[in-house]
Every structure is written in C-alpha cells, then in structure tokens.
CSV table of C-alpha atoms and ligand atoms in Angstrom, one decimal:
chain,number,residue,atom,x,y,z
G,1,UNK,CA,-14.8,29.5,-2.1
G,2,UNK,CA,-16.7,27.0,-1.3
G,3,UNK,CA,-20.9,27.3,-0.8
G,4,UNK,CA,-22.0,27.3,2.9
G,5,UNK,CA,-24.1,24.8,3.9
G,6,UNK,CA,-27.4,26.0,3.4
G,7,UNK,CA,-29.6,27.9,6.0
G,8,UNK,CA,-32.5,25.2,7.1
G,9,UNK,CA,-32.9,21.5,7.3
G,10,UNK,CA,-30.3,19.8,5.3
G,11,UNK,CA,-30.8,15.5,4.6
G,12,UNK,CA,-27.9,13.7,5.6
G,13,UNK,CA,-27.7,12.7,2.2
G,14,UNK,CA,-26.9,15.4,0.7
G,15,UNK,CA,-24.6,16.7,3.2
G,16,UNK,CA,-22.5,13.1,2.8
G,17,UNK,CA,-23.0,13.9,-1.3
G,18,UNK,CA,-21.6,17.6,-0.7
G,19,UNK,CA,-19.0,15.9,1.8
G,20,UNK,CA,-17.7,13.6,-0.8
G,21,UNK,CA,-17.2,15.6,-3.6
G,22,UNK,CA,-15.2,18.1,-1.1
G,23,UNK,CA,-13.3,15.9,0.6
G,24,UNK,CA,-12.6,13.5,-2.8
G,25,UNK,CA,-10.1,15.7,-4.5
G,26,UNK,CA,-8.4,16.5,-1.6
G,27,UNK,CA,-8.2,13.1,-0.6
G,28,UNK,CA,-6.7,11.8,-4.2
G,29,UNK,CA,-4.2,14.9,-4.0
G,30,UNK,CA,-2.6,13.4,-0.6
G,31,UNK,CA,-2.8,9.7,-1.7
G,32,UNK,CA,-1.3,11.1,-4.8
G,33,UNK,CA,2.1,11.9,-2.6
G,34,UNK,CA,2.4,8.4,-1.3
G,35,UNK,CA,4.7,5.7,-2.0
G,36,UNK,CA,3.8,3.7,-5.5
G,37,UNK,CA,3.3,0.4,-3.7
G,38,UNK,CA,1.1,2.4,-0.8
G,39,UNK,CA,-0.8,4.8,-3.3
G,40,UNK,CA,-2.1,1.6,-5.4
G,41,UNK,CA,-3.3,-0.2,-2.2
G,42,UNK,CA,-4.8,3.1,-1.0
G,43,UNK,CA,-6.8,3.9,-4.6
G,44,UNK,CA,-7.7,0.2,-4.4
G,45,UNK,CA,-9.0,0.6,-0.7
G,46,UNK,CA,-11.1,3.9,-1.7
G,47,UNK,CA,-12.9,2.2,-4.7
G,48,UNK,CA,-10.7,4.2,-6.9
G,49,UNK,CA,-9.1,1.8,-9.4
G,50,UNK,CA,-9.0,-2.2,-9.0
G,51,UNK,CA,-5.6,-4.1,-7.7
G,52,UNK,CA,-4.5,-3.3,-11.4
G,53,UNK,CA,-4.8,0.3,-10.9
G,54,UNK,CA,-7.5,0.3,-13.6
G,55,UNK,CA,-10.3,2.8,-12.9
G,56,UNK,CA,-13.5,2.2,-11.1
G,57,UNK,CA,-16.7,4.1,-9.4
G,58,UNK,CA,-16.4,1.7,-6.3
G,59,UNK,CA,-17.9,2.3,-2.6
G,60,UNK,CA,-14.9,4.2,-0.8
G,61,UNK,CA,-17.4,4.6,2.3
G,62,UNK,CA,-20.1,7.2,3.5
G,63,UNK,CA,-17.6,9.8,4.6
G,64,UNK,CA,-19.5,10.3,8.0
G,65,UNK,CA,-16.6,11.6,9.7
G,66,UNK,CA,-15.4,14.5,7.4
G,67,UNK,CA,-19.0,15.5,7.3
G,68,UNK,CA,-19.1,16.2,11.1
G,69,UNK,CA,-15.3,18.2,10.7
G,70,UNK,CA,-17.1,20.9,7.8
G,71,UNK,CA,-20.4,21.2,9.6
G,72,UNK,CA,-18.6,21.7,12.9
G,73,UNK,CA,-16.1,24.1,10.9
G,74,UNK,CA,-18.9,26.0,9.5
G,75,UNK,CA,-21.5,25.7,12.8
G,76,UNK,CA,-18.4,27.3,14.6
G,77,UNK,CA,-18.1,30.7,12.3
G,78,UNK,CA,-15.0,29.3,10.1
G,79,UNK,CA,-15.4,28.0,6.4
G,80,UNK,CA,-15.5,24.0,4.6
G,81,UNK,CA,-12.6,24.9,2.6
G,82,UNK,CA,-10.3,25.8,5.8
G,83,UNK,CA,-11.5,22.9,7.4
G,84,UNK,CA,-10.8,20.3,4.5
G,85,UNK,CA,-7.4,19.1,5.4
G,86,UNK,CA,-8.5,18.6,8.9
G,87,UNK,CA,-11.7,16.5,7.1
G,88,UNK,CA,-9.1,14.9,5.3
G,89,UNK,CA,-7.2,13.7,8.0
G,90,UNK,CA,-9.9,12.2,9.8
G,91,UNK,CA,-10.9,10.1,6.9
G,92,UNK,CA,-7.3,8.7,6.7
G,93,UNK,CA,-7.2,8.0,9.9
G,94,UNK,CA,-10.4,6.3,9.7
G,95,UNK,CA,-9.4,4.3,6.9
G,96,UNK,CA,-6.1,3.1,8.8
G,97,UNK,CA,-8.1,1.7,11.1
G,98,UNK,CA,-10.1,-0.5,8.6
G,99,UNK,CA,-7.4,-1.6,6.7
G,100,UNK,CA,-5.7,-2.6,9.9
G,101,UNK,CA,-8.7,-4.5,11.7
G,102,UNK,CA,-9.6,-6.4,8.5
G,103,UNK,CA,-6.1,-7.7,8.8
G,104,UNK,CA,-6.3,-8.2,13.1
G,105,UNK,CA,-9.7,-9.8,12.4
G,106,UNK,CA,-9.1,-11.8,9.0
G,107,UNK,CA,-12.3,-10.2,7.4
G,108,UNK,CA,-12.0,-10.6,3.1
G,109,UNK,CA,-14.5,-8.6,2.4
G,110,UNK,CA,-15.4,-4.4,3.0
G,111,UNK,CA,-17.4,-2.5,1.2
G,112,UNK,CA,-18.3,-5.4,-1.0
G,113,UNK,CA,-15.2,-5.9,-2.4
G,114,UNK,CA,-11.7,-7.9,-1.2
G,115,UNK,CA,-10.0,-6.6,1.5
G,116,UNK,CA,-6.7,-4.7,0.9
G,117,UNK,CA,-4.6,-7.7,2.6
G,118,UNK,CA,-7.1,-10.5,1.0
G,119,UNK,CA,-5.7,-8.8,-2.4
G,120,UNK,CA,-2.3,-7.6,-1.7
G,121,UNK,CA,-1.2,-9.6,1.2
G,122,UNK,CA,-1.2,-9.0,4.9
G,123,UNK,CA,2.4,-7.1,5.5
G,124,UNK,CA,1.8,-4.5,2.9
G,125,UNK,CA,-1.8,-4.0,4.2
G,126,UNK,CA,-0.1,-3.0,7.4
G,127,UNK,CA,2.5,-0.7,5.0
G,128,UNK,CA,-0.7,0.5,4.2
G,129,UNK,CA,-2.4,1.4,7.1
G,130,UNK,CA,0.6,2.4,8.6
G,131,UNK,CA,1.0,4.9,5.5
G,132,UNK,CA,-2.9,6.6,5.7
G,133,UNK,CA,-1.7,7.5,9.5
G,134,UNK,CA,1.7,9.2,8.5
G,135,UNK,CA,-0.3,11.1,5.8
G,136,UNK,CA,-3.4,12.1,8.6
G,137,UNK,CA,-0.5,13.6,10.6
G,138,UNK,CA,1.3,15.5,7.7
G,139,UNK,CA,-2.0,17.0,5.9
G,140,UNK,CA,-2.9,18.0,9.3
G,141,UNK,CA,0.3,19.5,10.0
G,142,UNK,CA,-0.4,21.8,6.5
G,143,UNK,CA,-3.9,23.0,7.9
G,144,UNK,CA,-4.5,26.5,9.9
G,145,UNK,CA,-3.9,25.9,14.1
G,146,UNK,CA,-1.8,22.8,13.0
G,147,UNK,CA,-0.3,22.7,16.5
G,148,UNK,CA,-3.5,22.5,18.9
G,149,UNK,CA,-4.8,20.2,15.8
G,150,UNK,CA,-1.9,17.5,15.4
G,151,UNK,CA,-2.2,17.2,19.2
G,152,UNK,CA,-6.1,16.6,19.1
G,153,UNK,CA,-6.1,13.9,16.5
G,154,UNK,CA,-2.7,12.6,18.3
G,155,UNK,CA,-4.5,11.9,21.9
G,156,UNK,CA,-7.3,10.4,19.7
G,157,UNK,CA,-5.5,7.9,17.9
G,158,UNK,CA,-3.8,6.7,21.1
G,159,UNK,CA,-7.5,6.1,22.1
G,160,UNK,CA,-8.5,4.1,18.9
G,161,UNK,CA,-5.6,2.1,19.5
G,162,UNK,CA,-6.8,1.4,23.0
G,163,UNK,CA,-10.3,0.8,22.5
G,164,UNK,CA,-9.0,-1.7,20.0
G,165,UNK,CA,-6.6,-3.2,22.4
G,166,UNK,CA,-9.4,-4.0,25.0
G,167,UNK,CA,-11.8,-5.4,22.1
G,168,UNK,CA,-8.6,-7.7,21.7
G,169,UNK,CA,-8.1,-9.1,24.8
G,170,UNK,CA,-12.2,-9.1,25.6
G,171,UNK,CA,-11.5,-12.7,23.0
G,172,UNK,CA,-9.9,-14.1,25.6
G,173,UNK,CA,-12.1,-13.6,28.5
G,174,UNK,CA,-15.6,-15.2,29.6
G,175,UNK,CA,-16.0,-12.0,32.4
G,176,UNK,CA,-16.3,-8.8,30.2
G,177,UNK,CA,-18.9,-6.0,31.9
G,178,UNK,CA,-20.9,-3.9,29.9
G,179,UNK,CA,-19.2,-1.0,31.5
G,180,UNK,CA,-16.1,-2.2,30.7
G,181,UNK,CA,-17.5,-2.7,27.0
G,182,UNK,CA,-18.9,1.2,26.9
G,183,UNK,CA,-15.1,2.2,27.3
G,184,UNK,CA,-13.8,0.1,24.8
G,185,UNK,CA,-16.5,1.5,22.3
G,186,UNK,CA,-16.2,5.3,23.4
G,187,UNK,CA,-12.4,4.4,22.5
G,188,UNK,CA,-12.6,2.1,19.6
G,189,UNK,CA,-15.3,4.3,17.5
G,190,UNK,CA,-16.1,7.8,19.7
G,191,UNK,CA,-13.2,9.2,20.1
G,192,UNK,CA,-12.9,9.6,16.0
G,193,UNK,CA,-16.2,11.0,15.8
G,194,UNK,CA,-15.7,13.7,18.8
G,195,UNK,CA,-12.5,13.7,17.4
G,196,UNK,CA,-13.9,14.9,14.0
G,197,UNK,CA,-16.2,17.7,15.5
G,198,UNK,CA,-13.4,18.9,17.4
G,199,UNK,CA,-11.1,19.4,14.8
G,200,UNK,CA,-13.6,21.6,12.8
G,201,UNK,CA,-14.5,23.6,15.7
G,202,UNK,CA,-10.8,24.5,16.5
G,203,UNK,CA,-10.4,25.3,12.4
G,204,UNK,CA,-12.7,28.3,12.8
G,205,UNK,CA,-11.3,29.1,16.4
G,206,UNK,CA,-9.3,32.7,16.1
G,207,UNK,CA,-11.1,33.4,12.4
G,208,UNK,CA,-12.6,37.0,11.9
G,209,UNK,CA,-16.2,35.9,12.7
G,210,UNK,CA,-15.3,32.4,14.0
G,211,UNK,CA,-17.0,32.5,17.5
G,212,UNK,CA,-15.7,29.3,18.3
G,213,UNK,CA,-14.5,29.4,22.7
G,214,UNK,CA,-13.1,26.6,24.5
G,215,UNK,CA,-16.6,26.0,25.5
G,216,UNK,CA,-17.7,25.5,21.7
G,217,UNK,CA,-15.0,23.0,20.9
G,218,UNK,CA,-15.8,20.8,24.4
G,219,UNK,CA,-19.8,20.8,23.4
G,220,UNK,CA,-18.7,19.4,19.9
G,221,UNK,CA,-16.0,17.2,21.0
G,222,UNK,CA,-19.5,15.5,23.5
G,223,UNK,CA,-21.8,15.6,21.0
G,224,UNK,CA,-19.4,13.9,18.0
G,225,UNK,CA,-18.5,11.2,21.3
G,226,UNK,CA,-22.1,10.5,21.9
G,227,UNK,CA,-23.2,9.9,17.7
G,228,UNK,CA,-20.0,7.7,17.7
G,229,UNK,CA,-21.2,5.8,20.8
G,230,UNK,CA,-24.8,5.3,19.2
G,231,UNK,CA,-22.9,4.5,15.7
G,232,UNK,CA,-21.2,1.6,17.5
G,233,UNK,CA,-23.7,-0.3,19.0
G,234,UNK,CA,-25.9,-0.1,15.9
G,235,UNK,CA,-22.8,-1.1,13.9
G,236,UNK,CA,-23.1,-4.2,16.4
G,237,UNK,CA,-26.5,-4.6,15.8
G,238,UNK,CA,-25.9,-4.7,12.3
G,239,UNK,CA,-23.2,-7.2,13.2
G,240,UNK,CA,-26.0,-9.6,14.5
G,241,UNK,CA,-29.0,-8.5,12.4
G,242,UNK,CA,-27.7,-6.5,9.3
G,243,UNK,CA,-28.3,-7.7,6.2
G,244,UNK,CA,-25.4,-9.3,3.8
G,245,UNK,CA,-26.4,-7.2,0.9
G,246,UNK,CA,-27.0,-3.8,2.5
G,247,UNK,CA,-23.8,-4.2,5.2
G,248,UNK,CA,-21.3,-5.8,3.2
G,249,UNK,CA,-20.3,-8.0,5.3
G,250,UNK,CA,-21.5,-11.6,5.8
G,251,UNK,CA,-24.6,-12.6,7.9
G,252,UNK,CA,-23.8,-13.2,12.1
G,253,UNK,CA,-20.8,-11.9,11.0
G,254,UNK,CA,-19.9,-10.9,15.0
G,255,UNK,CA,-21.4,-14.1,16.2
G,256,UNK,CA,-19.2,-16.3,13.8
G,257,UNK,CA,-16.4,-14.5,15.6
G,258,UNK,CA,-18.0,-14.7,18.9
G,259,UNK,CA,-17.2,-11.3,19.0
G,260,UNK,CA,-18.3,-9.8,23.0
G,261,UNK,CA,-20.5,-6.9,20.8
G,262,UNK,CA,-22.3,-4.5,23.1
G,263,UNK,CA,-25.8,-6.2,22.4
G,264,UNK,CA,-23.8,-9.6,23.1
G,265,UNK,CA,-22.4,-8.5,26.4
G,266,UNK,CA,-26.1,-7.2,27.3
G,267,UNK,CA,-27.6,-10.7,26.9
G,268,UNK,CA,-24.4,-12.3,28.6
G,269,UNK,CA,-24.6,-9.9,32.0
G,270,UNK,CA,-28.1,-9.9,31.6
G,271,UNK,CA,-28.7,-13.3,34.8
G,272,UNK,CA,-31.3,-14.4,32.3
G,273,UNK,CA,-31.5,-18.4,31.3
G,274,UNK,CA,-30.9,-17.2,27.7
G,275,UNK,CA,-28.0,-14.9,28.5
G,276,UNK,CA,-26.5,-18.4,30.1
G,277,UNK,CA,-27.4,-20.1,27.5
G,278,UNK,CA,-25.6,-17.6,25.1
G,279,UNK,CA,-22.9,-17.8,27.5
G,280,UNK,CA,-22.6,-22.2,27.1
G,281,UNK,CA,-22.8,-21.3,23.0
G,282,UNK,CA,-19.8,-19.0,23.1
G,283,UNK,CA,-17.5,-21.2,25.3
G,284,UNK,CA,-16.3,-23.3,21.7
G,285,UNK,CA,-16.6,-22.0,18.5
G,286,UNK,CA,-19.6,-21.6,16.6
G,287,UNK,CA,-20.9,-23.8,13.6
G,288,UNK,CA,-22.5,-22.0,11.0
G,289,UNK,CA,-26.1,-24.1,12.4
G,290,UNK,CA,-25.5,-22.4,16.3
G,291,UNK,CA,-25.1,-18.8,14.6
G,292,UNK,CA,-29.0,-18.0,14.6
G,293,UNK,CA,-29.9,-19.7,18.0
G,294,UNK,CA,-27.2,-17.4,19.2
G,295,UNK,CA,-28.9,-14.4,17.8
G,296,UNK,CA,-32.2,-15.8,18.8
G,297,UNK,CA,-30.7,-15.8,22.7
G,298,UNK,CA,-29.2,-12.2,22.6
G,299,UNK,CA,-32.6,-10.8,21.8
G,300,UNK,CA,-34.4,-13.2,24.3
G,301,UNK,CA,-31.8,-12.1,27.0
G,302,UNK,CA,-32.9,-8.2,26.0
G,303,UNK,CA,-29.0,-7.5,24.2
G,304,UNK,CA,-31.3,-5.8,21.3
G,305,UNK,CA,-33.6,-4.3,23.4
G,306,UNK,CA,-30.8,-2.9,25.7
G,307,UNK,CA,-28.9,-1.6,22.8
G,308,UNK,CA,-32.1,0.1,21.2
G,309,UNK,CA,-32.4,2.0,24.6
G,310,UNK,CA,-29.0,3.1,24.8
G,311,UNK,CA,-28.6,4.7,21.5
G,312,UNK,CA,-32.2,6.7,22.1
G,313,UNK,CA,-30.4,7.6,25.2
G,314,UNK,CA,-27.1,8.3,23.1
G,315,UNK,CA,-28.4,10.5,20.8
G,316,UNK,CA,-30.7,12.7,23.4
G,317,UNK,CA,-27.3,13.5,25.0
G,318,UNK,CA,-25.8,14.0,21.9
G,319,UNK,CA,-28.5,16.6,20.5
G,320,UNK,CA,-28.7,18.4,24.1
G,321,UNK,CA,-24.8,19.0,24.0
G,322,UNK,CA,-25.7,20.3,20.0
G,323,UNK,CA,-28.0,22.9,21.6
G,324,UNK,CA,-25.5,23.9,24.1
G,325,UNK,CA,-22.5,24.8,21.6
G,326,UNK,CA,-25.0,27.8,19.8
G,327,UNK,CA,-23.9,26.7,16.5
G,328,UNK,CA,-25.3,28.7,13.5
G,329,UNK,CA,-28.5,27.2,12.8
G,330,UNK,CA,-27.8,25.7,8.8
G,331,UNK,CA,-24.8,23.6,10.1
G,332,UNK,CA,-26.4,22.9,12.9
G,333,UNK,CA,-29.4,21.4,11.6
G,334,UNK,CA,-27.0,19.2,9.2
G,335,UNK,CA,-25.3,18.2,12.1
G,336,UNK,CA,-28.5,16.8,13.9
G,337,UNK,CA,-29.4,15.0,10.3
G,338,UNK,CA,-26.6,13.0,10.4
G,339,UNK,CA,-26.5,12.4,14.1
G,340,UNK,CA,-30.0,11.1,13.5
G,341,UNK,CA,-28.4,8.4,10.5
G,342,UNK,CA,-26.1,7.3,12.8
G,343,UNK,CA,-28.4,6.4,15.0
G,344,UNK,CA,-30.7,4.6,12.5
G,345,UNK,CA,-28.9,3.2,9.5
G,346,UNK,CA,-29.0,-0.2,7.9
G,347,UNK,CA,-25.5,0.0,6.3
F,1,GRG,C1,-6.5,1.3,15.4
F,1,GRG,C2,-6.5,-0.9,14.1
F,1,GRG,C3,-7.2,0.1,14.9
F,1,GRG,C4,-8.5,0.0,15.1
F,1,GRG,C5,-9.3,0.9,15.9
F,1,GRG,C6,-11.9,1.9,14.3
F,1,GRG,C7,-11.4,0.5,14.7
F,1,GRG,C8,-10.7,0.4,16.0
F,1,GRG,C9,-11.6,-0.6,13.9
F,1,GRG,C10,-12.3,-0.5,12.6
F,1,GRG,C11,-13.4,-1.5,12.5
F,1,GRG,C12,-14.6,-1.2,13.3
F,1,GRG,C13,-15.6,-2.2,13.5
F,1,GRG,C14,-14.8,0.0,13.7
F,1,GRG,C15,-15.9,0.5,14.4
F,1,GRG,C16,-16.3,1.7,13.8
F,1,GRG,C17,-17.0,1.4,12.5
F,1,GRG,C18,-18.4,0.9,12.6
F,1,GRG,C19,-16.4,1.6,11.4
F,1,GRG,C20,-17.1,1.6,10.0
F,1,GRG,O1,-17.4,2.9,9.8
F,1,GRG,P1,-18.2,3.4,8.5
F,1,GRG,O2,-19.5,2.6,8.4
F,1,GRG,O3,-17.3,3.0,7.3
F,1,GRG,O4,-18.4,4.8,8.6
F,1,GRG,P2,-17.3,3.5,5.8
F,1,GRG,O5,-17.1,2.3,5.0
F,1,GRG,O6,-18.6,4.2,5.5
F,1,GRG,O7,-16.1,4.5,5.7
C-alpha cells in the first residue's frame, strides 16, 4: 500500500514528484492497451519515446490534476492507491484536450517538443485525442463507485467541450464581456480541476473510515473550480508575459493569435484610451512588430492588474471552501501547496 501523504506542510513539489511516480505506471499500463497507431502517438505525447518509439526522459507535464484526485482521496478518509484510476482518468482526459486544442489552434510546439499532429499529422492527432477520452471513461469504469464516478467526469467533459466552444466563437466577435469570458474559463479549465477533487473525494466516500458526505465532495468540487479559475488566468498571463524558455510556448503567443484572454478582455472592457487602442490593434491581424505594443496596452488598460486581483480573490475562495470540507490536516495542507502554485507559477 501506498505511503500516506505525510502529516504537516508538504511542497507542491514533492507532492507533483510523489504524484508522478504514482500516477506514471498506471498511466503506461492503460496506454499500454491502446491501439498500436494510438499508443505510439500517446508515448510520444507523454515524453515517453520519440515519434520512432525510441525511449526518452521527456516533459509529459506537471501532473497537477491527478495530484488534487490523491490529496482529495486521502483528505476525505480513503487511500492514493484506490484513488489512482480515478487520477488516471483525469490526466487522460486532460491530455485529450491538449492534443485536440494544439490541433483547433495550429500550435507546433508543447512542452518544448512538436506537437502530436505537427509530427504525426492532424487526423490521427484527433484518433488520438479521441482515444485518451475512450480510455478516461473505461479506467474509470474499473475504479471503486464507478457509477457516480463515470457520471462526474461525463457532465465535466461536456463542460470542457463548452468552455472550448465559447473560446471558439469569442475569434469571431469584437463584443466579448468579461463575464461572459469567466464562464468560458470556469468551463474550459475549472471544471477539470473541481472535477479532479471531486472524483477523489467520492473514491473514499462509503470506505471504513472514509468520512467523506455530500457536503465534503461539494466543498472539494468549489475549491478544485476556484484553483482552476486562478490557474487560467495566470495561464493567460503567461500567454502575454511568460517566458519562451520556462512556458514552452513562443513569446505573445495569445496576442499573435489575438486570442480574447481574460487579461485581454480586461483591457478591452476596460473604457480606457488604451483598452481602445488595444481594441483598433486587434481588428487585423498582428505583425510580429504590433505584438509588444499590444502587451504594453493590456497592462496600461489594467488587463494585468485586473487579473492579478482576481486570482488573489480566486484563491481566498478557494482556501475558505478547503477549510470548510474538514479534510485531515496532511492532505489538506498539500492541497493548499498546490493551490498556492497554481496561483503563482511561471510555467
Ligand atoms: C475539449 C479540445 C477541448 C479543449 C478543452 C482544456 C482545453 C479546453 C484546452 C487545452 C489548452 C488550454 C489552454 C487549456 C487551458 C488549461 C491549461 C492551462 C492547460 C495546460 O495545463 P498544464 O499546464 O499542462 O497543467 P501540463 O503540460 O503540465 O500537463
């Protein structure tokens, strides 16, 4: 059996490091099951092997999400080993979603390597993605409560799908609000992360000693939603102001795409001359010599300092609805470490 997370402060380090060497196994023994064509682009995606299927130590991502399923799991009275196919799942469903919007957007590059549809082409990418999902649902299905599960991580895929949806169409429109622009990102990226603590709360739910109530299981489900919400905008943030060689992903990478980011939207709605002046820059598409006046004008229109606000704000809701679900304290205090990362990471 697994160790429990340790009494006391935790770092979010080395609950990501404990996550990854978890989850990993698991993860390979699933991918394992797939298709030939699906399990190469799937190793390739997780830094596993190269397109040649030769092995390789690559990044295959922070493994945020699984984090928050054990520590939720474990907070709730169950155990990280129960919980790991639920973990499991969320990381697949996760990495659908990349694999897709680096196709929908046409970005070559994640995690400092080639995309999956920059190597292997764009219709098996979709294959791909389309295979993570189908596995999410049928590792879930093999976990303990796989009924109230299956039906948790169904509603929140329908969600990721429409947060993603709305980002779509917000291309084609000069009139996006920011409240319109909260939903989309509560849908796009907080609905995994709620979706996440959920899932490990409801693992311990019914377990000798797993004091997990209805009650429990909505606190976590707020508290994942809120760290997702503060993930977002400081993954649009990064988007404006990250740096290549940290993010991975190339400098004004949103702006290039005159993408209507939550700091952008802030400086657009703002009524300021530099929000309209933002607004003028984003009516034709950018030349790589516009891309830091634009940035320039989102902070003078107050997009950064909006977005620095809201995800203080964010995770002050988020630790308050931590309190309220009585965790045990070990689990609990790893869950407020990585809510804290969230909030403040440069990668
Ligand atoms: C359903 C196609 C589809 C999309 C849903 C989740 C999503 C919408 C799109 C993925 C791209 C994106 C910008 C998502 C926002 C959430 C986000 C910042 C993802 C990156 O998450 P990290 O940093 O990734 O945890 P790693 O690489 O660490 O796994």
């Amino acid at each position: 059996m697994t160790e429990p997370v340790a009494e006391g402060v935790r770092t979010a380090a080395e609950v990501l490091a404990r996550t990854r060497d978890l989850v990993e196994p698991a993860l390979r023994h699933a991918v394992d099951t797939l298709p030939p064509p699906m399990r190469r682009m799937a190793g390739y995606h997780f830094g596993w092997w190269d397109a040649r299927e030769r092995p390789l130590r690559a990044d295959g991502g922070k493994a945020l999400r699984p984090a928050f399923t054990l520590l939720a799991a474990e907070g709730a009275g169950g155990d990280a080993d129960a919980a790991l196919p639920a973990a499991v799942a969320v990381e697949l469903v996760h990495n659908f979603s990349l694999i897709h919007d680096d196709v929908m957007d046409g970005d070559a590059v994640r995690r400092h390597r080639p995309t999956v549809w920059n190597v292997f082409g764009r219709s098996e990418a979709i294959l791909a993605g389309d295979s993570l999902l189908t596995l999410a649902f049928a590792v879930l299905a093999g976990s303990g409560r796989p009924a109230a599960g299956v039906r948790t991580l169904a509603r929140c895929v329908q969600s990721l799908l429409d947060g993603q949806s709305a980002d779509l169409g917000f291309e084609e429109r000069a009139d996006v609000s920011l409240g319109e622009c909260m939903r989309m990102a509560e849908g796009k990226t907080g609905a995994l992360f709620g979706c996440a603590c959920a899932l490990g709360a409801l693992q311990a739910a019914g377990l000798p000693g797993g004091a997990t109530t209805t009650e429990q299981v909505s606190f976590l489900r707020v508290f994942g939603e809120r760290v997702g919400l503060a993930f977002q905008i400081v993954d649009d943030l990064l988007g404006i102001w990250g740096d290549p060689a940290v993010t991975g992903k190339p400098v004004h990478s949103d702006l290039r795409n005159r993408k209507k980011s939550l700091p952008v939207v802030a400086a657009l709605t703002s009524g300021t001359p530099a929000g309209g002046a933002l607004a003028a820059l984003y009516r034709r598409p950018l030349a790589p010599a516009d891309l830091p006046r634009a940035a320039r004008l989102v902070e003078e229109a107050g997009g950064r300092a909006w977005s620095l606000a809201r995800v203080d704000d964010l995770l002050s809701e988020a630790l308050e609805a931590l309190r309220s679900a009585e965790l045990a304290p070990g689990p609990a205090a790893g869950l407020e470490a990585l809510a804290r990362l969230a909030a403040d990471r440069d990668r």
